[in-house]
């Protein structure tokens, strides 16, 4: 059987937009995806800040729209998880968990990133609907409201200060008895809008379709704080890249290294979305990276006989 022109691994905003664009170029495209609900955007209650959706849109609905573009453009979609890749020679071989193998002349890696460890109840369910990861990206969505920041690092403190510029009130929940930061930063936090609660932890995020409060355990007592948004800086996260087994150049955190054309260290393999990013980014940025990767793959395929 002839190899595909390109196989795209992961169908989130990055992979779906890459697949749609390459299928529009009339390339033979296979998109392999574990399932919409397995990705960051597909499992987000709400996606805000996506261009063209001033009210926001639910993560699964946004993903369904991307999927419609993929099928309308003529790409093939297979539901399943990738287990491994053989990139020693072109055509490359991609093998799914069920043992099915596919040959391809190019690959786009777009399997995203995921939080490691425990999330409290409500944290996953209300992601994007008040549960956020980055004040620079999403702080404006809670301007004028009450915000809870969880963490003890410089990053958490700086994000609390940034949020205090637009929010009415900021609670900084510190999961230890002191802050792990320089004295100058501690002084800056002495702002009347900011209340620091030491030796405390987040127990639950409350709300049905958006965050309304958080439950915090402080000094052995549970306390409910009314809130419009919660930003946690206590979670570690990693790219979804175990199947790569270091076959392309990656950092220790599993971040795939790419050049300006989204090309990895292996000719013919490209990457886009959260798998190439060192910190949280927006679905719109991942989608745009998918389009850039598609353009690069199209140019690359044009160089093959
Ligand atoms: C730590 C972190 C926090 C974030 N927080 C927010 C936030 O609060 N709000 C917000 O709007 N954005 C947030 N983002 C950004 C946003 O979610 C992403 O930019 C966007 O979803 C990334 O798109 P993607 O296509 O790269 O990955 P994803 O949307 O995660 O999609 C990856 C796809 O790959 C598939 N997949 C995974 N493994 C396999 C496999 N082995 N085989 C086949 N398919 C597979 C999944 O099923 C999924 O469909 C955050 C990102 C990170 C890294």
Coordinates of C-alpha atoms and ligand atoms in Angstrom, one line a residue:
X1 CA 0.0 0.0 0.0
X2 CA 1.3 3.5 -0.9
X3 CA 2.4 5.5 2.1
X4 CA 0.3 8.5 3.2
X5 CA 1.8 11.9 2.4
X6 CA 1.5 12.9 6.0
X7 CA 0.2 11.3 9.2
X8 CA -0.7 13.7 12.0
X9 CA -0.5 12.4 15.5
X10 CA -3.1 14.2 17.8
X11 CA -6.2 16.0 16.7
X12 CA -6.4 19.0 19.1
X13 CA -6.3 22.6 17.8
X14 CA -2.8 22.1 16.4
X15 CA -3.2 18.7 14.7
X16 CA -6.8 19.4 13.4
X17 CA -5.8 22.6 11.7
X18 CA -2.7 21.1 10.2
X19 CA -4.8 18.2 8.9
X20 CA -7.4 20.4 7.4
X21 CA -4.9 22.6 5.6
X22 CA -2.9 19.7 4.1
X23 CA -6.1 18.0 2.9
X24 CA -7.0 21.2 1.2
X25 CA -3.7 20.9 -0.7
X26 CA -5.1 17.5 -1.8
X27 CA -2.5 15.5 0.1
X28 CA -3.2 12.0 1.4
X29 CA -3.7 12.8 5.1
X30 CA -4.3 10.6 8.0
X31 CA -5.1 12.1 11.4
X32 CA -4.8 9.7 14.3
X33 CA -6.4 10.8 17.6
X34 CA -7.1 9.3 21.0
X35 CA -10.4 11.2 21.3
X36 CA -11.5 14.8 21.6
X37 CA -12.0 14.6 25.4
X38 CA -8.4 13.4 25.8
X39 CA -6.8 16.8 24.8
X40 CA -6.4 20.0 26.7
X41 CA -8.9 22.0 24.6
X42 CA -11.4 19.1 24.1
X43 CA -11.6 18.6 27.9
X44 CA -11.9 22.3 28.8
X45 CA -15.3 23.5 29.9
X46 CA -14.8 26.8 28.1
X47 CA -12.3 28.3 25.7
X48 CA -12.2 32.0 25.9
X49 CA -9.9 34.4 23.9
X50 CA -10.4 32.3 20.8
X51 CA -10.7 34.8 17.9
X52 CA -14.3 35.1 16.5
X53 CA -16.0 33.8 19.7
X54 CA -16.5 36.9 21.9
X55 CA -18.7 35.0 24.4
X56 CA -16.3 32.0 24.5
X57 CA -17.2 28.5 23.3
X58 CA -17.2 25.1 25.1
X59 CA -13.9 23.1 24.4
X60 CA -15.7 20.1 22.9
X61 CA -17.8 22.3 20.6
X62 CA -14.7 24.1 19.3
X63 CA -13.1 20.8 18.7
X64 CA -16.2 19.5 16.8
X65 CA -15.9 22.5 14.5
X66 CA -12.3 21.8 13.9
X67 CA -13.1 18.2 13.1
X68 CA -15.8 19.3 10.7
X69 CA -13.2 21.2 8.8
X70 CA -10.9 18.2 8.7
X71 CA -13.5 15.9 7.3
X72 CA -14.8 18.5 4.9
X73 CA -11.3 19.0 3.5
X74 CA -11.1 15.2 2.8
X75 CA -8.6 14.0 5.5
X76 CA -9.0 10.5 6.9
X77 CA -9.5 10.3 10.7
X78 CA -8.7 7.2 12.8
X79 CA -9.6 7.1 16.5
X80 CA -6.8 5.4 18.5
X81 CA -3.6 6.0 20.4
X82 CA -0.1 5.9 18.9
X83 CA 2.2 3.5 20.6
X84 CA 5.5 4.0 18.7
X85 CA 7.2 5.3 15.6
X86 CA 10.0 4.0 13.4
X87 CA 11.8 6.9 11.8
X88 CA 15.1 5.2 10.8
X89 CA 14.2 5.5 7.1
X90 CA 11.6 7.3 4.9
X91 CA 8.7 6.2 4.6
X92 CA 8.4 6.3 8.4
X93 CA 6.2 3.8 10.2
X94 CA 3.6 4.8 12.8
X95 CA 2.1 2.0 15.0
X96 CA -1.1 2.3 17.0
X97 CA -1.8 0.7 20.4
X98 CA -3.8 -2.0 18.6
X99 CA -0.7 -3.0 16.6
X100 CA -1.9 -1.5 13.3
X101 CA 1.0 0.1 11.3
X102 CA 0.9 3.0 8.8
X103 CA 3.6 4.2 6.4
X104 CA 4.0 7.9 5.7
X105 CA 6.4 10.3 4.0
X106 CA 5.9 13.0 6.7
X107 CA 4.7 13.2 10.3
X108 CA 3.3 16.0 12.4
X109 CA 3.6 15.5 16.1
X110 CA 0.6 17.3 17.8
X111 CA -0.2 15.2 20.9
X112 CA -0.1 18.2 23.3
X113 CA 0.7 18.3 27.0
X114 CA -1.0 17.1 30.2
X115 CA -0.9 17.9 33.9
X116 CA 0.8 15.4 36.1
X117 CA -0.5 14.4 39.5
X118 CA -3.6 15.2 41.4
X119 CA -6.2 17.8 40.5
X120 CA -8.8 18.7 43.1
X121 CA -12.6 18.3 42.4
X122 CA -13.8 21.1 40.0
X123 CA -10.3 21.9 38.7
X124 CA -10.6 19.8 35.6
X125 CA -14.4 20.2 35.2
X126 CA -14.2 24.1 35.3
X127 CA -11.1 24.5 33.2
X128 CA -11.4 27.7 31.1
X129 CA -14.6 28.6 33.0
X130 CA -12.7 30.3 35.8
X131 CA -9.9 27.8 36.3
X132 CA -6.9 29.2 34.5
X133 CA -3.2 28.5 34.2
X134 CA -1.6 31.8 33.2
X135 CA -2.4 35.4 34.4
X136 CA -0.8 36.9 31.3
X137 CA -3.0 34.9 29.0
X138 CA -6.3 34.9 30.9
X139 CA -6.1 37.5 33.7
X140 CA -8.1 40.0 31.7
X141 CA -11.1 37.6 31.8
X142 CA -11.5 38.2 35.6
X143 CA -10.8 41.9 35.6
X144 CA -12.8 43.6 38.4
X145 CA -13.5 40.3 40.1
X146 CA -12.1 38.2 42.9
X147 CA -9.2 35.9 42.1
X148 CA -7.5 33.1 44.0
X149 CA -3.9 32.3 43.2
X150 CA -2.3 29.1 44.6
X151 CA 1.4 28.7 45.0
X152 CA 4.5 29.8 46.8
X153 CA 7.0 30.4 44.1
X154 CA 8.2 33.7 42.4
X155 CA 6.0 32.8 39.5
X156 CA 2.9 32.6 41.7
X157 CA 3.7 35.9 43.5
X158 CA 4.4 37.8 40.3
X159 CA 1.2 36.5 38.7
X160 CA -0.7 37.6 41.9
X161 CA 0.8 41.1 41.5
X162 CA -0.2 41.2 37.8
X163 CA -3.7 40.1 38.7
X164 CA -4.0 42.7 41.4
X165 CA -3.6 45.4 38.7
X166 CA -7.0 44.5 37.2
X167 CA -8.9 42.4 39.8
X168 CA -10.7 43.9 42.9
X169 CA -9.3 41.3 45.3
X170 CA -6.6 38.7 45.1
X171 CA -6.2 35.8 47.6
X172 CA -2.7 34.2 47.6
X173 CA -3.0 30.7 49.0
X174 CA 0.5 29.6 50.1
X175 CA 0.9 25.8 50.7
X176 CA 3.7 26.4 53.3
X177 CA 4.4 28.7 56.2
X178 CA 6.4 31.1 54.2
X179 CA 7.0 32.3 50.7
X180 CA 10.0 31.0 48.8
X181 CA 10.9 34.4 47.2
X182 CA 13.2 37.4 47.6
X183 CA 12.4 40.0 50.3
X184 CA 11.7 42.7 47.6
X185 CA 8.9 40.6 46.2
X186 CA 7.4 40.0 49.6
X187 CA 7.3 43.7 50.2
X188 CA 5.5 44.3 46.8
X189 CA 2.8 41.8 47.9
X190 CA 1.9 44.1 50.8
X191 CA -0.8 45.6 48.7
X192 CA -4.2 46.2 50.2
X193 CA -5.9 44.3 47.4
X194 CA -3.9 41.1 48.2
X195 CA -4.5 38.8 51.2
X196 CA -2.0 36.1 51.8
X197 CA -3.2 32.9 53.5
X198 CA -0.3 30.7 54.7
X199 CA -0.2 27.0 55.4
X200 CA -3.2 26.5 53.2
X201 CA -4.3 24.3 50.4
X202 CA -7.0 24.2 47.7
X203 CA -9.6 21.5 48.5
X204 CA -12.2 22.1 45.8
X205 CA -13.3 24.5 43.1
X206 CA -17.0 25.2 43.2
X207 CA -19.5 26.2 40.5
X208 CA -21.7 24.5 37.9
X209 CA -20.9 26.2 34.6
X210 CA -18.4 28.7 36.0
X211 CA -16.3 29.2 39.1
X212 CA -18.2 30.8 42.0
X213 CA -16.0 30.0 44.9
X214 CA -13.1 27.8 46.1
X215 CA -12.8 25.7 49.3
X216 CA -9.5 26.1 51.0
X217 CA -8.1 24.2 54.0
X218 CA -6.2 26.6 56.3
X219 CA -5.1 25.9 59.9
X220 CA -7.1 22.7 59.9
X221 CA -10.3 24.5 59.0
X222 CA -12.2 24.6 55.7
X223 CA -13.0 28.0 54.4
X224 CA -15.0 29.0 51.4
X225 CA -13.9 32.0 49.4
X226 CA -16.2 33.6 46.8
X227 CA -14.2 33.8 43.6
X228 CA -14.5 34.5 39.9
X229 CA -11.2 32.9 38.9
X230 CA -8.5 30.5 40.2
X231 CA -4.9 30.3 39.0
X232 CA -2.9 27.5 40.3
X233 CA 0.9 27.4 40.1
X234 CA 1.4 24.1 42.0
X235 CA 0.9 21.6 39.2
X236 CA 3.7 20.1 37.1
X237 CA 2.9 19.2 33.5
X238 CA 4.6 17.4 30.7
X239 CA 4.2 16.9 27.0
X240 CA 2.4 13.8 25.7
X241 CA 5.4 12.3 24.0
X242 CA 6.4 8.9 25.5
X243 CA 5.7 7.2 22.2
X244 CA 8.6 9.2 20.6
X245 CA 11.2 7.5 22.8
X246 CA 13.6 10.3 22.1
X247 CA 13.7 9.7 18.4
X248 CA 13.6 13.5 17.8
X249 CA 15.4 16.1 19.9
X250 CA 13.5 16.9 23.0
X251 CA 14.2 18.6 26.4
X252 CA 14.0 16.8 29.7
X253 CA 10.4 17.9 30.0
X254 CA 9.6 16.2 26.7
X255 CA 9.3 19.5 24.8
X256 CA 10.0 18.7 21.1
X257 CA 12.6 21.1 19.7
X258 CA 11.6 22.7 16.4
X259 CA 13.0 25.4 14.1
X260 CA 11.0 28.4 12.7
X261 CA 9.4 26.0 10.2
X262 CA 8.2 23.7 12.9
X263 CA 10.7 21.1 11.7
X264 CA 12.2 18.7 14.3
X265 CA 15.7 17.3 14.3
X266 CA 14.5 14.5 11.9
X267 CA 13.9 15.5 8.3
X268 CA 10.3 15.0 7.4
X269 CA 9.0 15.2 11.0
X270 CA 7.4 18.4 12.2
X271 CA 5.7 19.4 15.5
X272 CA 3.2 22.0 16.7
X273 CA 1.0 22.9 19.6
X274 CA 1.7 22.2 23.3
X275 CA 4.2 19.5 22.5
X276 CA 6.6 22.2 21.4
X277 CA 5.8 24.8 24.1
X278 CA 7.7 25.4 27.3
X279 CA 4.7 27.0 29.1
X280 CA 0.9 27.2 28.8
X281 CA -0.3 28.8 25.5
X282 CA -3.6 29.5 24.0
X283 CA -5.6 27.2 21.7
X284 CA -5.5 30.0 19.0
X285 CA -1.7 29.9 19.1
X286 CA -1.7 26.1 18.8
X287 CA -4.1 26.2 15.9
X288 CA -1.9 28.8 14.1
X289 CA 1.2 26.6 14.7
X290 CA -0.7 23.7 13.1
X291 CA -1.2 25.8 10.0
X292 CA 2.4 26.8 9.9
X293 CA 3.5 23.1 10.3
X294 CA 1.1 22.2 7.4
X295 CA 2.7 24.9 5.1
X296 CA 6.1 23.5 6.0
X297 CA 5.1 19.9 5.3
X298 CA 3.6 21.0 2.0
X299 CA 6.9 22.6 1.0
X300 CA 8.8 19.5 2.2
X301 CA 6.6 17.1 0.2
X302 CA 7.3 19.2 -2.8
X303 CA 11.0 18.5 -2.5
X304 CA 10.4 14.7 -2.6
X305 CA 10.3 13.1 -6.0
Ligands
LIG1 C1 0.0 23.4 31.4 C2 -1.0 24.0 30.4 C3 -2.1 24.6 30.9 C4 -3.0 25.2 30.0 N1 -4.1 25.8 30.5 C5 -5.0 26.4 29.6 C6 -6.2 27.1 30.1 O1 -6.4 27.2 31.3 N2 -7.0 27.6 29.2 C7 -6.8 27.6 27.8 O2 -7.6 28.1 27.0 N3 -5.7 26.9 27.4 C8 -4.8 26.3 28.2 N4 -3.7 25.7 27.7 C9 -3.5 25.7 26.3 C10 -4.4 24.9 25.4 O3 -5.1 23.9 26.1 C11 -3.5 24.4 24.4 O4 -2.7 25.4 23.7 C12 -4.2 23.6 23.2 O5 -5.2 22.8 23.7 C13 -3.1 22.8 22.7 O6 -3.5 22.2 21.5 P1 -2.8 20.9 21.0 O7 -3.5 20.5 19.8 O8 -1.3 21.1 21.0 O9 -3.1 19.8 22.2 P2 -4.4 19.2 22.8 O10 -5.5 20.2 22.7 O11 -4.0 18.7 24.2 O12 -4.7 18.0 21.9 C14 -3.9 16.9 21.8 C15 -4.6 15.7 21.1 O13 -3.7 14.6 21.0 C16 -4.4 13.4 21.3 N5 -3.5 12.4 21.7 C17 -2.7 12.5 22.9 N6 -1.9 11.4 22.9 C18 -2.1 10.7 21.8 C19 -1.6 9.4 21.3 N7 -0.7 8.7 22.0 N8 -2.1 9.0 20.1 C20 -3.0 9.7 19.4 N9 -3.6 10.9 19.9 C21 -3.1 11.3 21.1 C22 -5.5 13.8 22.3 O14 -6.6 12.9 22.2 C23 -5.9 15.2 21.8 O15 -7.0 15.2 21.0 C24 -2.8 25.1 28.6 C25 -1.7 24.4 28.1 C26 -0.8 23.9 29.0 C27 0.4 23.1 28.5

